[in-house]
Coordinates of C-alpha atoms in Angstrom, one line a residue:
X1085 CA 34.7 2.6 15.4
X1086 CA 35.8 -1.1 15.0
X1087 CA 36.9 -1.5 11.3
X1088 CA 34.6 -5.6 11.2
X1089 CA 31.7 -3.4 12.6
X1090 CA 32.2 -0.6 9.8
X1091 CA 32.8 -3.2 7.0
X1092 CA 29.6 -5.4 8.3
X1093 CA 27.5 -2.0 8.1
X1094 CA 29.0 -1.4 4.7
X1095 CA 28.3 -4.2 3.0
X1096 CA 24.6 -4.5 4.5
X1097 CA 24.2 -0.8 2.8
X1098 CA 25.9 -1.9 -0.4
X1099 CA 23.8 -5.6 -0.1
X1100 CA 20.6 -3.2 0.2
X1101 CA 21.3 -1.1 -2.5
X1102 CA 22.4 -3.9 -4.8
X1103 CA 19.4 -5.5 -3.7
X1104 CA 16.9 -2.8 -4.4
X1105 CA 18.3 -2.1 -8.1
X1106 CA 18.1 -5.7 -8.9
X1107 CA 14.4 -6.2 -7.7
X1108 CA 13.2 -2.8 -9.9
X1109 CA 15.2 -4.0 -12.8
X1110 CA 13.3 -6.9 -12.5
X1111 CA 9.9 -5.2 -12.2
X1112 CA 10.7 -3.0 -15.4
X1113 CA 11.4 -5.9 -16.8
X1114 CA 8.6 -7.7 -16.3
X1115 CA 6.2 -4.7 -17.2
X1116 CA 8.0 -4.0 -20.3
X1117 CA 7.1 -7.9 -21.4
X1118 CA 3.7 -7.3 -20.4
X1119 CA 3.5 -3.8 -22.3
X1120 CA 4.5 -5.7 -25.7
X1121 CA 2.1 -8.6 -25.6
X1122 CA -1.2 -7.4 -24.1
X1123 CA -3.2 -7.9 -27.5
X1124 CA -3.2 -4.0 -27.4
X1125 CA -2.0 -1.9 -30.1
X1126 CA -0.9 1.1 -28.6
X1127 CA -0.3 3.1 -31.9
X1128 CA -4.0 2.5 -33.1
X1129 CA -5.1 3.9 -29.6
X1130 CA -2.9 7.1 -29.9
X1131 CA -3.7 7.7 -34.1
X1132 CA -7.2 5.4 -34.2
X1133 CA -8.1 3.2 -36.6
X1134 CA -8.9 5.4 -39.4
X1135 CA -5.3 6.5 -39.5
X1136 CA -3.3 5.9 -43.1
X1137 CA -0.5 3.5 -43.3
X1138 CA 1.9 6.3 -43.5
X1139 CA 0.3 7.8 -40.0
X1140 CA 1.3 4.9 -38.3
X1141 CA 4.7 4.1 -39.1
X1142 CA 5.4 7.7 -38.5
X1143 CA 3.9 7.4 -35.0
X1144 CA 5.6 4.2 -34.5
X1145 CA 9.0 5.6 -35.2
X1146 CA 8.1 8.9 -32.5
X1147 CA 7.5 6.3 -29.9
X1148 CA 10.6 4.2 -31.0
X1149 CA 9.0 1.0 -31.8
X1150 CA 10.6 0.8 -35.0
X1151 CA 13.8 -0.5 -33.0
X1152 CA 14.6 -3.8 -31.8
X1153 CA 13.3 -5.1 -28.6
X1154 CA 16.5 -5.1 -26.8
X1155 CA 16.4 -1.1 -27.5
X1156 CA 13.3 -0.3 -26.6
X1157 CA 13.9 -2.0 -23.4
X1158 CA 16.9 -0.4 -22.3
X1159 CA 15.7 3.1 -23.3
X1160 CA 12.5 1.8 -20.9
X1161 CA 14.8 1.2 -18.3
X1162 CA 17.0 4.3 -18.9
X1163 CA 13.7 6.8 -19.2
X1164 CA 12.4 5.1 -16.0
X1165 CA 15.3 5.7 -13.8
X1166 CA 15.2 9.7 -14.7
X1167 CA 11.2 9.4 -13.5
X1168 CA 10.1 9.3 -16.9
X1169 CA 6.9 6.5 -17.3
X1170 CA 5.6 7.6 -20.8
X1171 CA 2.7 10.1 -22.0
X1172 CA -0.5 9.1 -21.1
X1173 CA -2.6 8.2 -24.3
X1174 CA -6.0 9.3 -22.6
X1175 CA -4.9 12.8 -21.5
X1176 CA -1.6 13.3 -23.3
X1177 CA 0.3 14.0 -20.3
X1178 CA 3.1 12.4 -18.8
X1179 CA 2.5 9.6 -16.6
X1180 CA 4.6 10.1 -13.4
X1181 CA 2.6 13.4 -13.2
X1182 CA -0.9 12.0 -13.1
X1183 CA 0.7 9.3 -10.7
X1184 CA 2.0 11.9 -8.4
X1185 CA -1.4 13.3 -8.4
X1186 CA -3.4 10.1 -7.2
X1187 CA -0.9 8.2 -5.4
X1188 CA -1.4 10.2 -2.1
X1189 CA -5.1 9.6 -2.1
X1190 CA -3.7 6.4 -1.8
X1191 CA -1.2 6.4 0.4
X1192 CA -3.4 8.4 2.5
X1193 CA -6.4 5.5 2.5
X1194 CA -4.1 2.8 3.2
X1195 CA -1.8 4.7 6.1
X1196 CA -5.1 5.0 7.8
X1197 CA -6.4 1.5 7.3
X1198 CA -3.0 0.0 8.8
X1199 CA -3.2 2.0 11.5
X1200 CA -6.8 0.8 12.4
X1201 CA -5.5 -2.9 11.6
X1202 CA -2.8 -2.6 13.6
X1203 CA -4.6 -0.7 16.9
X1204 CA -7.4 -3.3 16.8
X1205 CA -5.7 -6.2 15.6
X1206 CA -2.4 -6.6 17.7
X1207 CA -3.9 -6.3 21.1
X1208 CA -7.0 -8.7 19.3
X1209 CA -4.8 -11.1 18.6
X1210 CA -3.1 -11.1 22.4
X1211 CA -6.2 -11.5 23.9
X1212 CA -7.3 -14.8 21.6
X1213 CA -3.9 -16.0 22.5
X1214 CA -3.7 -15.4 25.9
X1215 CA -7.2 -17.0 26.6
X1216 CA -7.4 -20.0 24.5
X1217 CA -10.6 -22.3 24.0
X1218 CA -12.0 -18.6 25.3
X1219 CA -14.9 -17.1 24.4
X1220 CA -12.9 -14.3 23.8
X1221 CA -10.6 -16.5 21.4
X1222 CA -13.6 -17.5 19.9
X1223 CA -14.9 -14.4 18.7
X1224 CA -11.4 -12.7 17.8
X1225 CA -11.3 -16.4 14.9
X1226 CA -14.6 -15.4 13.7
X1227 CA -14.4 -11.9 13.3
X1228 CA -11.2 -12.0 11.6
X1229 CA -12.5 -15.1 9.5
X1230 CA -15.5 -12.7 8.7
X1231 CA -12.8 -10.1 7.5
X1232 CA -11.5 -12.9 5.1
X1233 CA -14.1 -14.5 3.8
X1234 CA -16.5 -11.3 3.1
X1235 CA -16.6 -9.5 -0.5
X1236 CA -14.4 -6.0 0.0
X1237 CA -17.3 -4.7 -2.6
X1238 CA -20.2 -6.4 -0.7
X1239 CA -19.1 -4.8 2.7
X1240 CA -18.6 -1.7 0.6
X1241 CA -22.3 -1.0 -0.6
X1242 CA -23.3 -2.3 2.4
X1243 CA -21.6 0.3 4.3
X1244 CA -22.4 2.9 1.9
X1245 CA -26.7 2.0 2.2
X1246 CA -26.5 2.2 6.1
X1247 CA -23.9 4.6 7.5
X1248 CA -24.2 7.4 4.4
X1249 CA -27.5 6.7 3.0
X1250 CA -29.5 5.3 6.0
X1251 CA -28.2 6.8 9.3
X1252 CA -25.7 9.4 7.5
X1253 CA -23.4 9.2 9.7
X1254 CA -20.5 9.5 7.4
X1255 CA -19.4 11.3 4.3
X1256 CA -20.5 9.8 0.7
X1257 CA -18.3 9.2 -2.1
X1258 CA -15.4 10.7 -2.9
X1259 CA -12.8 12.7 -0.7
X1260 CA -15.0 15.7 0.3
X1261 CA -18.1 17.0 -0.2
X1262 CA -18.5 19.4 -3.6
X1263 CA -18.1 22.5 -2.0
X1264 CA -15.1 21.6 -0.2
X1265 CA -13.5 19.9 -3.0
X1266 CA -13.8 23.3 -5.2
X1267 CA -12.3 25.3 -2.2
X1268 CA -9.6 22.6 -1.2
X1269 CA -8.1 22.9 -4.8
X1270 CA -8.1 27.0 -4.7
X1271 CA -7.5 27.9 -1.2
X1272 CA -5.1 24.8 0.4
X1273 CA -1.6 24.7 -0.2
X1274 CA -1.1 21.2 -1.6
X1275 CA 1.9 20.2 0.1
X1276 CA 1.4 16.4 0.4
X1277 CA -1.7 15.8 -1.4
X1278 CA -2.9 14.1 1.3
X1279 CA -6.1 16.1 2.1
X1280 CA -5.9 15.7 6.0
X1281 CA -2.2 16.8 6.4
X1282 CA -2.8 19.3 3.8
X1283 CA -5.9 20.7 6.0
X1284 CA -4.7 20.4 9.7
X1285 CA -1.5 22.7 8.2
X1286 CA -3.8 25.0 6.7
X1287 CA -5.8 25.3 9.9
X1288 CA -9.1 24.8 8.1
X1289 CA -10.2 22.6 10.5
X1290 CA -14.0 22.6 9.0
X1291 CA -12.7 21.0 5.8
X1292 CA -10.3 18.7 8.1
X1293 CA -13.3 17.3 9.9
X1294 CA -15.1 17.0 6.4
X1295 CA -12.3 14.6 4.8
X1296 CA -12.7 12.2 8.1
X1297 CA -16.3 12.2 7.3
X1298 CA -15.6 10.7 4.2
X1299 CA -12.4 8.7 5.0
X1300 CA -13.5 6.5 7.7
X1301 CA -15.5 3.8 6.2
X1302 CA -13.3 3.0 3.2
X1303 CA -10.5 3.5 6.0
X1304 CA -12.6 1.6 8.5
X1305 CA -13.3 -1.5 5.8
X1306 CA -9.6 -1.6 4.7
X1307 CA -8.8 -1.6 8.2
X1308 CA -11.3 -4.3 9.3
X1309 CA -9.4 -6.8 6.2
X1310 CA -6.1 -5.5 7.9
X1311 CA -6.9 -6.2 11.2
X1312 CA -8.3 -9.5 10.5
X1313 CA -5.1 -10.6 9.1
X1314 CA -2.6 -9.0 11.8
X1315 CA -4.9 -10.5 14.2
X1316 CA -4.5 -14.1 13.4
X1317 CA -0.6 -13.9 12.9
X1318 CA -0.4 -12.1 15.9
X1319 CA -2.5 -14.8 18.0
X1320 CA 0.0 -17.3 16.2
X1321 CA 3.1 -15.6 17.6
X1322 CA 1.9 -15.4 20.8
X1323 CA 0.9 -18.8 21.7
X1324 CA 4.2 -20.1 20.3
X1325 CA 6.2 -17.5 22.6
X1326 CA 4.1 -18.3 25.4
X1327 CA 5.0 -21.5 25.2
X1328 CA 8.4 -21.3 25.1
X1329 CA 10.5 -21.7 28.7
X1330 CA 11.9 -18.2 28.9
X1331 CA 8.2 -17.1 29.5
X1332 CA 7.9 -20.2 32.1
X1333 CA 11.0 -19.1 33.8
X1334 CA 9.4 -15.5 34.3
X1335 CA 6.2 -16.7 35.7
X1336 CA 7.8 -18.8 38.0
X1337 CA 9.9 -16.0 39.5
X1338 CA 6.2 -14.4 40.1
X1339 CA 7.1 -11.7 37.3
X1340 CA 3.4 -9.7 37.3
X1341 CA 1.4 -11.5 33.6
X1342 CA 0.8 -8.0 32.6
X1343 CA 5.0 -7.7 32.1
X1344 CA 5.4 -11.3 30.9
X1345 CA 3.0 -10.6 27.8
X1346 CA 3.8 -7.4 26.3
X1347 CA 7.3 -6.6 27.3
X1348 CA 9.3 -10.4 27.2
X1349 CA 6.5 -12.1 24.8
X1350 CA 5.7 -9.4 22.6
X1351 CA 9.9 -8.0 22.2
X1352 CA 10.0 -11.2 20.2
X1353 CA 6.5 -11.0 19.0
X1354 CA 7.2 -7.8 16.9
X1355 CA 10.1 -9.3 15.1
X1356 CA 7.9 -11.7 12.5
X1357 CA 5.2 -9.0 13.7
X1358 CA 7.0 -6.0 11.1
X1359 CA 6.4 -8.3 8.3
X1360 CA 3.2 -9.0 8.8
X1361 CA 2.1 -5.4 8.9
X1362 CA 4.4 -4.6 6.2
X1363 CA 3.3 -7.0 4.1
X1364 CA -0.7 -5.4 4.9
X1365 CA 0.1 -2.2 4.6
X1366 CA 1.8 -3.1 1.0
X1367 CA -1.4 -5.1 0.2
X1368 CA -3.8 -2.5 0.9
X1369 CA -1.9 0.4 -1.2
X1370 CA -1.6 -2.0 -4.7
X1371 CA -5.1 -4.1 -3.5
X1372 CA -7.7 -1.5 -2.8
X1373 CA -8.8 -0.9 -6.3
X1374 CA -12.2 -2.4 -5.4
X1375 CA -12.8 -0.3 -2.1
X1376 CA -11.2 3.3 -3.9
X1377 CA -13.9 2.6 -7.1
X1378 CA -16.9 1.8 -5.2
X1379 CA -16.3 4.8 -2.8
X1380 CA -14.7 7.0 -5.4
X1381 CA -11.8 7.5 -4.2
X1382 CA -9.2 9.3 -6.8
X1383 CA -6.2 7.2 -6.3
X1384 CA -3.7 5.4 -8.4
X1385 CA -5.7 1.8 -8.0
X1386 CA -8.5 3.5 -9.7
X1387 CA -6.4 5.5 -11.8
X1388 CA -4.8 2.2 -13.0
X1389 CA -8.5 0.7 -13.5
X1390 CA -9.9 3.5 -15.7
X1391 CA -6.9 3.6 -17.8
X1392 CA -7.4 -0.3 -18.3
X1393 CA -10.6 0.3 -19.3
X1394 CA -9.5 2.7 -22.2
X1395 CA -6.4 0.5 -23.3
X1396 CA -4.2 3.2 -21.9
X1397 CA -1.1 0.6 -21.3
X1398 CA 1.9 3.2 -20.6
X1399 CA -0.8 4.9 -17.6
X1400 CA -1.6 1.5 -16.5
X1401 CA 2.1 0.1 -16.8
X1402 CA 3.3 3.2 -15.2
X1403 CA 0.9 3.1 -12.2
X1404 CA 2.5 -0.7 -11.6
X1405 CA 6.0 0.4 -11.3
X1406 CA 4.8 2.5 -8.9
X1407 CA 2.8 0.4 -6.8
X1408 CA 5.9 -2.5 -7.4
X1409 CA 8.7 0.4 -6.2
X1410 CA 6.8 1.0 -2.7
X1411 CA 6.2 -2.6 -2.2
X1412 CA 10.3 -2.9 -2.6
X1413 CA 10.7 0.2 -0.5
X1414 CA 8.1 -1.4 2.4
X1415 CA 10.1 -4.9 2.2
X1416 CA 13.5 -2.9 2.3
X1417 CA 12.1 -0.8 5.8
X1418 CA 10.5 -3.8 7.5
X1419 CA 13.8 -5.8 6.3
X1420 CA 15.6 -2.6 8.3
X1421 CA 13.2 -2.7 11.3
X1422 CA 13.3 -6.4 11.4
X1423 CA 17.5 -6.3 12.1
X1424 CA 16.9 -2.8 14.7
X1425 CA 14.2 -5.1 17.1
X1426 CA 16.4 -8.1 16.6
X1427 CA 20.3 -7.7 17.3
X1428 CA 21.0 -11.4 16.0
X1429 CA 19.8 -10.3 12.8
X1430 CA 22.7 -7.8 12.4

């Protein structure tokens, strides 16, 4: 292999790595500040506020807060990196577990919801582009200004009144019916903790078909916000490509539209295009608190929510470094992607 060609890979891994430990640094950084000057007094949560004077310096030198600032933070840092987030005041266990627990729930929701963006709203968004000043353009804008501009909760309760409650055509709340939910935990093998993967392994294909009774309209509504997004960048990309002279050069030479749109237009389409859905799919996995509480979902944005509620900050700080880490990792693989589609990016 050429040595320049081995160097250049080199120091883009090195770059990357560098990269990604300076960004999480950053992010415990920043939730360690927040952790110490929410008006929150995390020893009165864990001891209450009946506790002697002599019960909470002893719990404040267990935690460590006795030491200086600069202490506590590197001991943050250094716990952190070995997966350790803190105990959860609520439920006394540590964090990362109860995070490991909901994050696929998650994960699972918003997977789902990009794939539905991206299915409806790429070739949505070729379409508008293609036909400007269309009818078709016309209603592609005003869907996906619908998708902005209406309440996530509104659409939610509204969903919930006329698919489940009206027509039931869908599952209610929650990620399986009772039933189902007892046997999932005692007769699946939990391998993901992603019900559906977990399910279609396990061959029980009645309590597959269950979980996408209950997935699809929270999936469907996160997708709809997805694809209303995807749709308009994608529309944007593809009227400026279109109307660049490579693509008048092929039509000229009587290459077939068909070829000219999603093979020479869309190769440089999908470049900006890998952000874009990135940078959804990141969204929906740290943005869907709303959509995961009204449908009551078990994932981390509600996990995050109830421990708010309860002043639980190592739970709630915990669940941010979380969510911050895979928004990293999702800028890191689109940033990969990105230089794999586009060789003058290498």
């Amino acid at each position: 292999m050429n040595t320049s060609l081995l160097n250049g890979r080199l120091r883009m891994v090195l770059g990357f790595v560098v990269s990604l430990v300076v960004t999480i640094f950053g992010l415990l950084l920043v939730t360690f500040i927040i952790g110490r000057v929410v008006p929150i007094d995390p020893i009165l949560s864990i001891v209450g506020e009946r506790a002697t004077q002599a019960q909470i310096e002893a719990a404040r030198v267990a935690l460590g807060l006795d030491k200086p600032l600069w202490q506590q933070f590197f001991i943050y840092v250094f716990n952190a990196f070995q997966g350790d987030l803190g105990m959860s005041i609520r439920t006394g266990e540590p964090v990362i577990d109860a995070v490991t627990r909901h994050f696929p729930a998650t994960l699972e929701l918003a997977t789902i919801a990009t794939i539905l963006g991206v299915i409806a709203g790429v070739p949505a968004g070729v379409l508008a582009a293609t036909r400007p000043g269309s009818m078709a353009d016309h209603v592609v804008r005003l869907v996906g200004l619908m998708g902005y501009s209406m309440p996530v909760f509104w659409l939610g309760l509204i969903g919930l009144l006329v698919f489940y409650g009206q027509l039931g055509w869908v599952g209610g709340p929650g990620r399986l019916d009772a039933m189902y939910d007892m046997m999932y935990d005692f007769e699946v093998p939990q391998r993901t903790g992603m019900i559906l993967l977990d399910t279609a392994f396990a061959g029980r294909w009645d309590m597959f078909a269950n979980a996408i009774s209950h997935i699809i309209l929270p999936a469907g509504l996160l997708g709809y916000v997805s694809m209303a997004y995807i749709s308009r960048m994608t529309r944007s990309f593809m009227m400026n490509e279109l109307g660049q002279e490579y693509i008048t050069t092929a039509r000229v030479k009587g290459m077939p539209e068909r070829r000219v749109i999603w093979v020479h237009a869309m190769r440089n389409v999908l470049v900006p295009l890998i952000t874009v859905v990135a940078l959804s799919y990141a969204y929906l996995l740290e943005g869907s608190v709303l959509t995961e509480t009204i449908f009551a979902w078990p994932g981390l944005g509600s996990y995050i929510t109830d421990a708010l509620m309860v002043a639980d900050m190592p739970a709630v700080l915990g669940g941010t470094v979380v969510v911050g880490v895979a928004f990293v990792a999702l800028n890191m693989v689109s940033d990969l992607l990105y230089r794999l589609v586009d060789p003058r990016a290498r």
